[in-house]
PDB file of N, CA and C in Angstrom:
ATOM      1  N   UNK L1487      -4.207  90.531  39.770  1.00 91.00           N
ATOM      2  CA  UNK L1487      -2.936  90.741  40.216  1.00 91.00           C
ATOM      3  C   UNK L1487      -3.197  91.526  41.819  1.00 91.00           C
ATOM      4  N   UNK L1488      -1.960  91.080  42.517  1.00 96.00           N
ATOM      5  CA  UNK L1488      -2.776  91.519  43.981  1.00 96.00           C
ATOM      6  C   UNK L1488      -0.946  92.846  44.165  1.00 96.00           C
ATOM      7  N   UNK L1489      -1.147  93.428  44.355  1.00 97.00           N
ATOM      8  CA  UNK L1489       0.662  93.977  44.507  1.00 97.00           C
ATOM      9  C   UNK L1489       1.067  93.814  45.787  1.00 97.00           C
ATOM     10  N   UNK L1490       2.325  94.072  45.879  1.00 98.00           N
ATOM     11  CA  UNK L1490       2.861  93.404  47.394  1.00 98.00           C
ATOM     12  C   UNK L1490       4.390  94.426  47.379  1.00 98.00           C
ATOM     13  N   UNK L1491       4.490  94.603  48.739  1.00 95.00           N
ATOM     14  CA  UNK L1491       5.398  95.651  49.085  1.00 95.00           C
ATOM     15  C   UNK L1491       6.612  95.272  48.920  1.00 95.00           C
ATOM     16  N   UNK L1492       7.306  96.328  48.248  1.00 96.00           N
ATOM     17  CA  UNK L1492       8.999  96.464  47.773  1.00 96.00           C
ATOM     18  C   UNK L1492       9.542  96.666  49.126  1.00 96.00           C
ATOM     19  N   UNK L1493      11.113  96.265  49.067  1.00 95.00           N
ATOM     20  CA  UNK L1493      12.013  94.978  48.308  1.00 95.00           C
ATOM     21  C   UNK L1493      10.875  93.455  48.040  1.00 95.00           C
ATOM     22  N   UNK L1494      11.000  92.769  47.324  1.00 97.00           N
ATOM     23  CA  UNK L1494      10.247  91.262  47.655  1.00 97.00           C
ATOM     24  C   UNK L1494      11.599  90.540  47.910  1.00 97.00           C
ATOM     25  N   UNK L1495      11.168  89.878  49.001  1.00 96.00           N
ATOM     26  CA  UNK L1495      12.322  88.591  49.398  1.00 96.00           C
ATOM     27  C   UNK L1495      13.056  87.260  48.096  1.00 96.00           C
ATOM     28  N   UNK L1496      14.287  87.337  48.374  1.00 96.00           N
ATOM     29  CA  UNK L1496      14.577  86.351  47.862  1.00 96.00           C
ATOM     30  C   UNK L1496      13.859  85.000  48.355  1.00 96.00           C
ATOM     31  N   UNK L1497      14.070  84.151  47.618  1.00 98.00           N
ATOM     32  CA  UNK L1497      14.066  83.744  46.320  1.00 98.00           C
ATOM     33  C   UNK L1497      13.469  84.586  45.385  1.00 98.00           C
ATOM     34  N   UNK L1498      13.898  84.397  43.843  1.00 98.00           N
ATOM     35  CA  UNK L1498      13.601  85.611  42.986  1.00 98.00           C
ATOM     36  C   UNK L1498      14.293  85.007  41.594  1.00 98.00           C
ATOM     37  N   UNK L1499      14.106  84.645  40.658  1.00 99.00           N
ATOM     38  CA  UNK L1499      14.483  84.272  39.558  1.00 99.00           C
ATOM     39  C   UNK L1499      14.218  85.210  38.319  1.00 99.00           C
ATOM     40  N   UNK L1500      15.200  85.331  37.181  1.00 99.00           N
ATOM     41  CA  UNK L1500      14.627  86.054  36.583  1.00 99.00           C
ATOM     42  C   UNK L1500      14.386  85.519  35.019  1.00 99.00           C
ATOM     43  N   UNK L1501      13.400  85.496  34.672  1.00 98.00           N
ATOM     44  CA  UNK L1501      12.613  84.713  33.813  1.00 98.00           C
ATOM     45  C   UNK L1501      12.766  85.002  32.099  1.00 98.00           C
ATOM     46  N   UNK L1502      12.199  86.115  31.554  1.00 98.00           N
ATOM     47  CA  UNK L1502      12.108  86.973  30.716  1.00 98.00           C
ATOM     48  C   UNK L1502      12.391  88.679  30.140  1.00 98.00           C
ATOM     49  N   UNK L1503      12.597  88.710  29.434  1.00 97.00           N
ATOM     50  CA  UNK L1503      12.536  89.738  28.938  1.00 97.00           C
ATOM     51  C   UNK L1503      11.176  90.371  28.240  1.00 97.00           C
ATOM     52  N   UNK L1504      11.123  91.924  28.199  1.00 96.00           N
ATOM     53  CA  UNK L1504       9.827  91.871  26.386  1.00 96.00           C
ATOM     54  C   UNK L1504      10.298  93.379  26.507  1.00 96.00           C
ATOM     55  N   UNK L1505       9.950  93.852  25.024  1.00 95.00           N
ATOM     56  CA  UNK L1505      10.030  95.332  24.856  1.00 95.00           C
ATOM     57  C   UNK L1505       8.856  95.814  25.128  1.00 95.00           C
ATOM     58  N   UNK L1506       9.055  97.036  25.547  1.00 95.00           N
ATOM     59  CA  UNK L1506       7.730  97.891  25.869  1.00 95.00           C
ATOM     60  C   UNK L1506       7.832  99.368  26.050  1.00 95.00           C
ATOM     61  N   UNK L1507       6.859 100.148  26.569  1.00 96.00           N
ATOM     62  CA  UNK L1507       7.100 101.786  26.810  1.00 96.00           C
ATOM     63  C   UNK L1507       6.926 101.782  28.201  1.00 96.00           C
ATOM     64  N   UNK L1508       7.078 103.066  28.744  1.00 96.00           N
ATOM     65  CA  UNK L1508       6.331 103.528  29.796  1.00 96.00           C
ATOM     66  C   UNK L1508       5.067 103.651  30.173  1.00 96.00           C
ATOM     67  N   UNK L1509       4.665 104.109  28.933  1.00 97.00           N
ATOM     68  CA  UNK L1509       3.345 104.348  28.745  1.00 97.00           C
ATOM     69  C   UNK L1509       2.495 103.059  28.744  1.00 97.00           C
ATOM     70  N   UNK L1510       2.694 101.789  27.654  1.00 95.00           N
ATOM     71  CA  UNK L1510       1.882 100.860  28.037  1.00 95.00           C
ATOM     72  C   UNK L1510       2.165 100.474  29.687  1.00 95.00           C
ATOM     73  N   UNK L1511       3.786  99.758  29.628  1.00 97.00           N
ATOM     74  CA  UNK L1511       3.555  99.657  31.179  1.00 97.00           C
ATOM     75  C   UNK L1511       2.457  99.972  31.997  1.00 97.00           C
ATOM     76  N   UNK L1512       2.577 101.306  32.047  1.00 97.00           N
ATOM     77  CA  UNK L1512       1.189 101.597  33.214  1.00 97.00           C
ATOM     78  C   UNK L1512       0.195 101.633  33.087  1.00 97.00           C
ATOM     79  N   UNK L1513      -0.232 101.432  31.309  1.00 96.00           N
ATOM     80  CA  UNK L1513      -1.708 100.925  31.262  1.00 96.00           C
ATOM     81  C   UNK L1513      -1.743  99.983  31.923  1.00 96.00           C
ATOM     82  N   UNK L1514      -0.606  98.553  31.890  1.00 95.00           N
ATOM     83  CA  UNK L1514      -0.626  97.090  32.200  1.00 95.00           C
ATOM     84  C   UNK L1514      -0.870  97.223  33.733  1.00 95.00           C
ATOM     85  N   UNK L1515      -0.224  97.812  34.569  1.00 97.00           N
ATOM     86  CA  UNK L1515       0.168  97.566  35.870  1.00 97.00           C
ATOM     87  C   UNK L1515       0.531  98.589  36.867  1.00 97.00           C
ATOM     88  N   UNK L1516      -0.404  99.939  36.241  1.00 97.00           N
ATOM     89  CA  UNK L1516      -0.241 101.183  36.856  1.00 97.00           C
ATOM     90  C   UNK L1516       0.745 101.940  37.384  1.00 97.00           C
ATOM     91  N   UNK L1517       0.345 102.891  37.903  1.00 98.00           N
ATOM     92  CA  UNK L1517       1.478 103.421  38.799  1.00 98.00           C
ATOM     93  C   UNK L1517       2.476 102.349  39.227  1.00 98.00           C
ATOM     94  N   UNK L1518       4.208 103.015  39.218  1.00 98.00           N
ATOM     95  CA  UNK L1518       5.118 102.106  39.325  1.00 98.00           C
ATOM     96  C   UNK L1518       5.305 101.878  41.428  1.00 98.00           C
ATOM     97  N   UNK L1519       5.765 100.697  41.390  1.00 98.00           N
ATOM     98  CA  UNK L1519       5.580 100.963  43.105  1.00 98.00           C
ATOM     99  C   UNK L1519       6.753 101.296  43.187  1.00 98.00           C
ATOM    100  N   UNK L1520       7.505 101.633  42.480  1.00 97.00           N
ATOM    101  CA  UNK L1520       9.171 102.152  43.351  1.00 97.00           C
ATOM    102  C   UNK L1520       9.369 102.535  41.537  1.00 97.00           C
ATOM    103  N   UNK L1521      10.296 104.167  42.103  1.00 96.00           N
ATOM    104  CA  UNK L1521      10.704 104.500  40.990  1.00 96.00           C
ATOM    105  C   UNK L1521      12.415 104.915  41.627  1.00 96.00           C
ATOM    106  N   UNK L1522      13.537 104.606  40.747  1.00 94.00           N
ATOM    107  CA  UNK L1522      14.850 104.124  40.837  1.00 94.00           C
ATOM    108  C   UNK L1522      15.493 105.288  40.146  1.00 94.00           C
ATOM    109  N   UNK L1523      15.996 106.894  40.940  1.00 89.00           N
ATOM    110  CA  UNK L1523      16.409 107.586  40.201  1.00 89.00           C
ATOM    111  C   UNK L1523      17.358 107.699  39.861  1.00 89.00           C
ATOM    112  N   UNK L1524      18.379 107.026  41.022  1.00 86.00           N
ATOM    113  CA  UNK L1524      20.055 107.056  40.826  1.00 86.00           C
ATOM    114  C   UNK L1524      20.443 106.633  39.823  1.00 86.00           C
ATOM    115  N   UNK L1525      21.042 106.598  38.579  1.00 81.00           N
ATOM    116  CA  UNK L1525      21.583 105.894  37.698  1.00 81.00           C
ATOM    117  C   UNK L1525      22.691 104.627  38.121  1.00 81.00           C
ATOM    118  N   UNK L1526      23.246 105.246  39.138  1.00 80.00           N
ATOM    119  CA  UNK L1526      24.154 104.647  40.009  1.00 80.00           C
ATOM    120  C   UNK L1526      24.079 103.273  40.399  1.00 80.00           C
ATOM    121  N   UNK L1527      22.460 103.557  40.512  1.00 82.00           N
ATOM    122  CA  UNK L1527      22.244 101.994  41.151  1.00 82.00           C
ATOM    123  C   UNK L1527      21.419 101.342  40.271  1.00 82.00           C
ATOM    124  N   UNK L1528      21.378 101.568  38.604  1.00 80.00           N
ATOM    125  CA  UNK L1528      20.485 101.202  37.424  1.00 80.00           C
ATOM    126  C   UNK L1528      21.525 100.728  36.712  1.00 80.00           C
ATOM    127  N   UNK L1529      21.273 100.509  35.009  1.00 78.00           N
ATOM    128  CA  UNK L1529      21.661 100.023  34.225  1.00 78.00           C
ATOM    129  C   UNK L1529      21.971 101.542  33.321  1.00 78.00           C
ATOM    130  N   UNK L1530      21.147 102.591  34.378  1.00 82.00           N
ATOM    131  CA  UNK L1530      21.879 103.950  33.557  1.00 82.00           C
ATOM    132  C   UNK L1530      20.329 104.035  33.317  1.00 82.00           C
ATOM    133  N   UNK L1531      19.903 105.193  34.136  1.00 89.00           N
ATOM    134  CA  UNK L1531      18.613 106.004  33.904  1.00 89.00           C
ATOM    135  C   UNK L1531      18.091 105.395  34.636  1.00 89.00           C
ATOM    136  N   UNK L1532      16.469 105.554  34.979  1.00 93.00           N
ATOM    137  CA  UNK L1532      15.486 105.598  35.420  1.00 93.00           C
ATOM    138  C   UNK L1532      15.247 104.213  35.697  1.00 93.00           C
ATOM    139  N   UNK L1533      14.499 103.199  36.433  1.00 96.00           N
ATOM    140  CA  UNK L1533      13.996 101.905  36.220  1.00 96.00           C
ATOM    141  C   UNK L1533      12.860 101.951  37.564  1.00 96.00           C
ATOM    142  N   UNK L1534      11.344 101.617  37.048  1.00 97.00           N
ATOM    143  CA  UNK L1534      10.289 101.234  37.513  1.00 97.00           C
ATOM    144  C   UNK L1534      10.277 100.310  37.608  1.00 97.00           C
ATOM    145  N   UNK L1535       9.382  99.807  38.723  1.00 98.00           N
ATOM    146  CA  UNK L1535       9.740  98.355  39.447  1.00 98.00           C
ATOM    147  C   UNK L1535       7.849  98.216  40.015  1.00 98.00           C
ATOM    148  N   UNK L1536       7.145  97.039  40.016  1.00 99.00           N
ATOM    149  CA  UNK L1536       6.330  96.396  40.406  1.00 99.00           C
ATOM    150  C   UNK L1536       6.312  95.074  41.059  1.00 99.00           C
ATOM    151  N   UNK L1537       5.678  94.785  42.262  1.00 98.00           N
ATOM    152  CA  UNK L1537       5.783  93.953  42.984  1.00 98.00           C
ATOM    153  C   UNK L1537       4.556  93.577  42.914  1.00 98.00           C
ATOM    154  N   UNK L1538       3.840  91.726  42.754  1.00 98.00           N
ATOM    155  CA  UNK L1538       2.746  91.671  42.132  1.00 98.00           C
ATOM    156  C   UNK L1538       2.876  90.247  43.076  1.00 98.00           C
ATOM    157  N   UNK L1539       1.481  89.931  43.028  1.00 98.00           N
ATOM    158  CA  UNK L1539       1.208  87.901  43.368  1.00 98.00           C
ATOM    159  C   UNK L1539      -0.139  87.863  42.712  1.00 98.00           C
ATOM    160  N   UNK L1540       0.655  86.761  41.707  1.00 98.00           N
ATOM    161  CA  UNK L1540      -0.859  86.331  40.623  1.00 98.00           C
ATOM    162  C   UNK L1540      -1.513  85.407  42.203  1.00 98.00           C
ATOM    163  N   UNK L1541      -2.883  85.002  41.257  1.00 97.00           N
ATOM    164  CA  UNK L1541      -3.784  84.145  42.503  1.00 97.00           C
ATOM    165  C   UNK L1541      -3.373  83.089  42.488  1.00 97.00           C
ATOM    166  N   UNK L1542      -2.335  82.580  42.197  1.00 98.00           N
ATOM    167  CA  UNK L1542      -1.781  81.558  42.699  1.00 98.00           C
ATOM    168  C   UNK L1542      -0.881  81.249  43.642  1.00 98.00           C
ATOM    169  N   UNK L1543      -0.634  82.604  43.921  1.00 98.00           N
ATOM    170  CA  UNK L1543       0.356  82.878  44.774  1.00 98.00           C
ATOM    171  C   UNK L1543       1.924  83.087  44.717  1.00 98.00           C
ATOM    172  N   UNK L1544       2.240  83.119  43.200  1.00 99.00           N
ATOM    173  CA  UNK L1544       3.513  83.524  42.661  1.00 99.00           C
ATOM    174  C   UNK L1544       3.888  84.652  42.932  1.00 99.00           C
ATOM    175  N   UNK L1545       4.905  84.678  43.196  1.00 99.00           N
ATOM    176  CA  UNK L1545       5.596  86.403  43.289  1.00 99.00           C
ATOM    177  C   UNK L1545       5.938  86.812  42.330  1.00 99.00           C
ATOM    178  N   UNK L1546       6.189  87.734  41.242  1.00 99.00           N
ATOM    179  CA  UNK L1546       6.269  88.462  40.335  1.00 99.00           C
ATOM    180  C   UNK L1546       6.676  89.733  40.790  1.00 99.00           C
ATOM    181  N   UNK L1547       8.256  90.018  40.231  1.00 99.00           N
ATOM    182  CA  UNK L1547       9.273  91.569  40.396  1.00 99.00           C
ATOM    183  C   UNK L1547       8.513  91.676  38.624  1.00 99.00           C
ATOM    184  N   UNK L1548       8.875  93.289  38.404  1.00 98.00           N
ATOM    185  CA  UNK L1548       8.519  93.038  37.079  1.00 98.00           C
ATOM    186  C   UNK L1548       9.607  95.054  37.125  1.00 98.00           C
ATOM    187  N   UNK L1549      10.588  94.910  36.350  1.00 97.00           N
ATOM    188  CA  UNK L1549      11.255  95.857  36.268  1.00 97.00           C
ATOM    189  C   UNK L1549      11.367  96.834  35.118  1.00 97.00           C
ATOM    190  N   UNK L1550      11.197  97.693  34.634  1.00 97.00           N
ATOM    191  CA  UNK L1550      11.308  98.648  33.356  1.00 97.00           C
ATOM    192  C   UNK L1550      12.441  99.707  33.550  1.00 97.00           C
ATOM    193  N   UNK L1551      13.368  99.130  32.478  1.00 96.00           N
ATOM    194  CA  UNK L1551      14.747  99.813  32.161  1.00 96.00           C
ATOM    195  C   UNK L1551      13.866 100.756  31.057  1.00 96.00           C
ATOM    196  N   UNK L1552      13.620 102.145  31.498  1.00 95.00           N
ATOM    197  CA  UNK L1552      13.301 103.220  31.112  1.00 95.00           C
ATOM    198  C   UNK L1552      13.641 103.749  29.780  1.00 95.00           C
ATOM    199  N   UNK L1553      15.443 103.391  30.060  1.00 94.00           N
ATOM    200  CA  UNK L1553      15.716 104.395  28.685  1.00 94.00           C
ATOM    201  C   UNK L1553      16.177 103.113  27.696  1.00 94.00           C
ATOM    202  N   UNK L1554      15.569 101.811  28.120  1.00 95.00           N
ATOM    203  CA  UNK L1554      16.354 101.288  26.790  1.00 95.00           C
ATOM    204  C   UNK L1554      14.666 100.219  26.339  1.00 95.00           C
ATOM    205  N   UNK L1555      13.723 100.685  27.391  1.00 96.00           N
ATOM    206  CA  UNK L1555      12.243 100.342  26.852  1.00 96.00           C
ATOM    207  C   UNK L1555      12.394  98.813  27.121  1.00 96.00           C
ATOM    208  N   UNK L1556      12.741  98.258  28.313  1.00 97.00           N
ATOM    209  CA  UNK L1556      12.733  96.997  28.373  1.00 97.00           C
ATOM    210  C   UNK L1556      12.423  96.662  29.565  1.00 97.00           C
ATOM    211  N   UNK L1557      11.884  95.716  29.560  1.00 97.00           N
ATOM    212  CA  UNK L1557      10.964  95.093  31.158  1.00 97.00           C
ATOM    213  C   UNK L1557      11.577  93.709  31.146  1.00 97.00           C
ATOM    214  N   UNK L1558      11.472  93.716  32.370  1.00 98.00           N
ATOM    215  CA  UNK L1558      12.624  92.518  32.938  1.00 98.00           C
ATOM    216  C   UNK L1558      11.104  91.705  33.956  1.00 98.00           C
ATOM    217  N   UNK L1559      11.440  90.080  33.986  1.00 98.00           N
ATOM    218  CA  UNK L1559      10.262  89.939  34.556  1.00 98.00           C
ATOM    219  C   UNK L1559      11.033  88.565  35.343  1.00 98.00           C
ATOM    220  N   UNK L1560      10.618  88.653  36.769  1.00 99.00           N
ATOM    221  CA  UNK L1560      11.552  87.860  37.708  1.00 99.00           C
ATOM    222  C   UNK L1560      10.269  86.995  38.617  1.00 99.00           C
ATOM    223  N   UNK L1561      10.303  86.005  39.180  1.00 99.00           N
ATOM    224  CA  UNK L1561       9.080  85.318  39.709  1.00 99.00           C
ATOM    225  C   UNK L1561       9.966  84.270  40.675  1.00 99.00           C
ATOM    226  N   UNK L1562       8.901  83.936  41.754  1.00 98.00           N
ATOM    227  CA  UNK L1562       9.190  82.810  42.549  1.00 98.00           C
ATOM    228  C   UNK L1562       8.141  82.195  42.637  1.00 98.00           C
ATOM    229  N   UNK L1563       7.746  80.890  42.319  1.00 98.00           N
ATOM    230  CA  UNK L1563       8.366  80.167  41.890  1.00 98.00           C
ATOM    231  C   UNK L1563       8.815  80.419  40.224  1.00 98.00           C
ATOM    232  N   UNK L1564       9.908  79.816  39.605  1.00 98.00           N
ATOM    233  CA  UNK L1564      10.496  80.052  38.174  1.00 98.00           C
ATOM    234  C   UNK L1564       9.900  79.373  37.313  1.00 98.00           C
ATOM    235  N   UNK L1565       8.137  80.255  36.745  1.00 97.00           N
ATOM    236  CA  UNK L1565       7.711  79.342  36.382  1.00 97.00           C
ATOM    237  C   UNK L1565       6.905  80.798  34.968  1.00 97.00           C
ATOM    238  N   UNK L1566       7.621  80.999  33.963  1.00 96.00           N
ATOM    239  CA  UNK L1566       7.058  82.106  33.207  1.00 96.00           C
ATOM    240  C   UNK L1566       6.083  82.361  32.212  1.00 96.00           C
ATOM    241  N   UNK L1567       5.119  80.926  32.117  1.00 95.00           N
ATOM    242  CA  UNK L1567       4.513  81.638  31.186  1.00 95.00           C
ATOM    243  C   UNK L1567       2.878  81.966  32.220  1.00 95.00           C
ATOM    244  N   UNK L1568       2.801  81.699  33.253  1.00 97.00           N
ATOM    245  CA  UNK L1568       1.467  82.184  34.148  1.00 97.00           C
ATOM    246  C   UNK L1568       1.372  83.799  34.302  1.00 97.00           C
ATOM    247  N   UNK L1569       3.082  84.053  34.242  1.00 97.00           N
ATOM    248  CA  UNK L1569       3.167  85.720  34.175  1.00 97.00           C
ATOM    249  C   UNK L1569       3.144  86.206  33.079  1.00 97.00           C
ATOM    250  N   UNK L1570       3.886  85.709  32.276  1.00 96.00           N
ATOM    251  CA  UNK L1570       3.132  85.841  31.077  1.00 96.00           C
ATOM    252  C   UNK L1570       1.773  85.790  29.964  1.00 96.00           C
ATOM    253  N   UNK L1571       0.706  84.960  31.128  1.00 95.00           N
ATOM    254  CA  UNK L1571      -0.548  85.232  30.479  1.00 95.00           C
ATOM    255  C   UNK L1571      -1.202  85.794  31.272  1.00 95.00           C
ATOM    256  N   UNK L1572      -0.529  86.087  32.891  1.00 96.00           N
ATOM    257  CA  UNK L1572      -1.527  87.584  33.438  1.00 96.00           C
ATOM    258  C   UNK L1572      -1.243  88.645  33.001  1.00 96.00           C
ATOM    259  N   UNK L1573      -0.029  88.789  31.995  1.00 94.00           N
ATOM    260  CA  UNK L1573       0.262  89.929  31.348  1.00 94.00           C
ATOM    261  C   UNK L1573      -0.213  90.494  30.154  1.00 94.00           C
ATOM    262  N   UNK L1574      -1.164  88.921  29.586  1.00 93.00           N
ATOM    263  CA  UNK L1574      -1.615  88.985  28.349  1.00 93.00           C
ATOM    264  C   UNK L1574      -0.751  88.839  27.034  1.00 93.00           C
ATOM    265  N   UNK L1575       0.261  88.007  27.380  1.00 92.00           N
ATOM    266  CA  UNK L1575       1.766  87.904  26.789  1.00 92.00           C
ATOM    267  C   UNK L1575       2.057  86.395  26.482  1.00 92.00           C
ATOM    268  N   UNK L1576       2.800  85.933  25.476  1.00 88.00           N
ATOM    269  CA  UNK L1576       2.976  84.608  25.342  1.00 88.00           C
ATOM    270  C   UNK L1576       4.375  84.249  25.222  1.00 88.00           C
ATOM    271  N   UNK L1577       4.967  83.227  25.060  1.00 86.00           N
ATOM    272  CA  UNK L1577       6.233  83.269  24.555  1.00 86.00           C
ATOM    273  C   UNK L1577       6.851  83.388  23.252  1.00 86.00           C
ATOM    274  N   UNK L1578       5.927  83.483  22.222  1.00 84.00           N
ATOM    275  CA  UNK L1578       5.813  83.733  21.192  1.00 84.00           C
ATOM    276  C   UNK L1578       5.707  84.940  20.575  1.00 84.00           C
ATOM    277  N   UNK L1579       5.301  85.805  21.421  1.00 82.00           N
ATOM    278  CA  UNK L1579       5.136  87.184  21.050  1.00 82.00           C
ATOM    279  C   UNK L1579       6.101  87.969  20.930  1.00 82.00           C
ATOM    280  N   UNK L1580       5.828  89.302  19.863  1.00 80.00           N
ATOM    281  CA  UNK L1580       6.699  89.708  19.314  1.00 80.00           C
ATOM    282  C   UNK L1580       7.476  90.836  20.314  1.00 80.00           C
ATOM    283  N   UNK L1581       8.742  90.937  20.464  1.00 89.00           N
ATOM    284  CA  UNK L1581       9.692  91.432  21.471  1.00 89.00           C
ATOM    285  C   UNK L1581       9.776  90.943  22.652  1.00 89.00           C
ATOM    286  N   UNK L1582       8.812  89.501  23.069  1.00 94.00           N
ATOM    287  CA  UNK L1582       9.344  88.533  24.391  1.00 94.00           C
ATOM    288  C   UNK L1582      10.603  87.987  24.134  1.00 94.00           C
ATOM    289  N   UNK L1583      11.645  87.600  24.906  1.00 96.00           N
ATOM    290  CA  UNK L1583      12.424  86.946  24.653  1.00 96.00           C
ATOM    291  C   UNK L1583      12.586  86.347  26.145  1.00 96.00           C
ATOM    292  N   UNK L1584      12.366  84.736  26.231  1.00 96.00           N
ATOM    293  CA  UNK L1584      12.517  83.862  27.473  1.00 96.00           C
ATOM    294  C   UNK L1584      13.709  82.998  27.278  1.00 96.00           C
ATOM    295  N   UNK L1585      14.561  83.176  29.159  1.00 97.00           N
ATOM    296  CA  UNK L1585      15.843  82.834  29.374  1.00 97.00           C
ATOM    297  C   UNK L1585      15.356  81.137  29.139  1.00 97.00           C
ATOM    298  N   UNK L1586      16.581  80.865  28.503  1.00 96.00           N
ATOM    299  CA  UNK L1586      16.928  79.388  28.209  1.00 96.00           C
ATOM    300  C   UNK L1586      16.753  78.507  29.767  1.00 96.00           C
ATOM    301  N   UNK L1587      17.094  79.185  30.661  1.00 97.00           N
ATOM    302  CA  UNK L1587      17.559  78.969  32.289  1.00 97.00           C
ATOM    303  C   UNK L1587      16.909  79.993  33.145  1.00 97.00           C
ATOM    304  N   UNK L1588      16.118  79.500  34.081  1.00 98.00           N
ATOM    305  CA  UNK L1588      15.997  80.638  35.056  1.00 98.00           C
ATOM    306  C   UNK L1588      17.253  81.307  35.931  1.00 98.00           C
ATOM    307  N   UNK L1589      17.475  82.655  36.078  1.00 98.00           N
ATOM    308  CA  UNK L1589      18.702  83.012  36.817  1.00 98.00           C
ATOM    309  C   UNK L1589      17.975  83.674  38.060  1.00 98.00           C
ATOM    310  N   UNK L1590      18.771  82.818  39.203  1.00 98.00           N
ATOM    311  CA  UNK L1590      18.549  83.533  40.511  1.00 98.00           C
ATOM    312  C   UNK L1590      19.269  84.629  40.290  1.00 98.00           C
ATOM    313  N   UNK L1591      18.414  85.833  41.111  1.00 96.00           N
ATOM    314  CA  UNK L1591      18.890  86.555  41.949  1.00 96.00           C
ATOM    315  C   UNK L1591      19.598  86.640  42.929  1.00 96.00           C
ATOM    316  N   UNK L1592      20.756  87.526  43.574  1.00 90.00           N
ATOM    317  CA  UNK L1592      21.672  87.425  44.530  1.00 90.00           C
ATOM    318  C   UNK L1592      21.616  88.714  45.075  1.00 90.00           C
TER     319      UNK L1592
END
């Protein structure tokens, strides 16, 4: 996966979430490309973000909600399986929740 400069331009779709820890996210993706520390701009607490491009050209935004241990996967085009595969996860992995329909970000 190749790093992209944040913020990523729309369109992007929320596709899935998975449980993780800050340590695991950094092992998986390296240092965050951006960390939001203003809790009024997040779901309460720090949020880390990575912008990536898969070899196919699919753009991926992963945000990690630190207080909740939840990583959110957004991508364009809205296909979750290539992103999960690049992360070493699957749709049946413990802690992975795939949305029934992609949700467009606005």
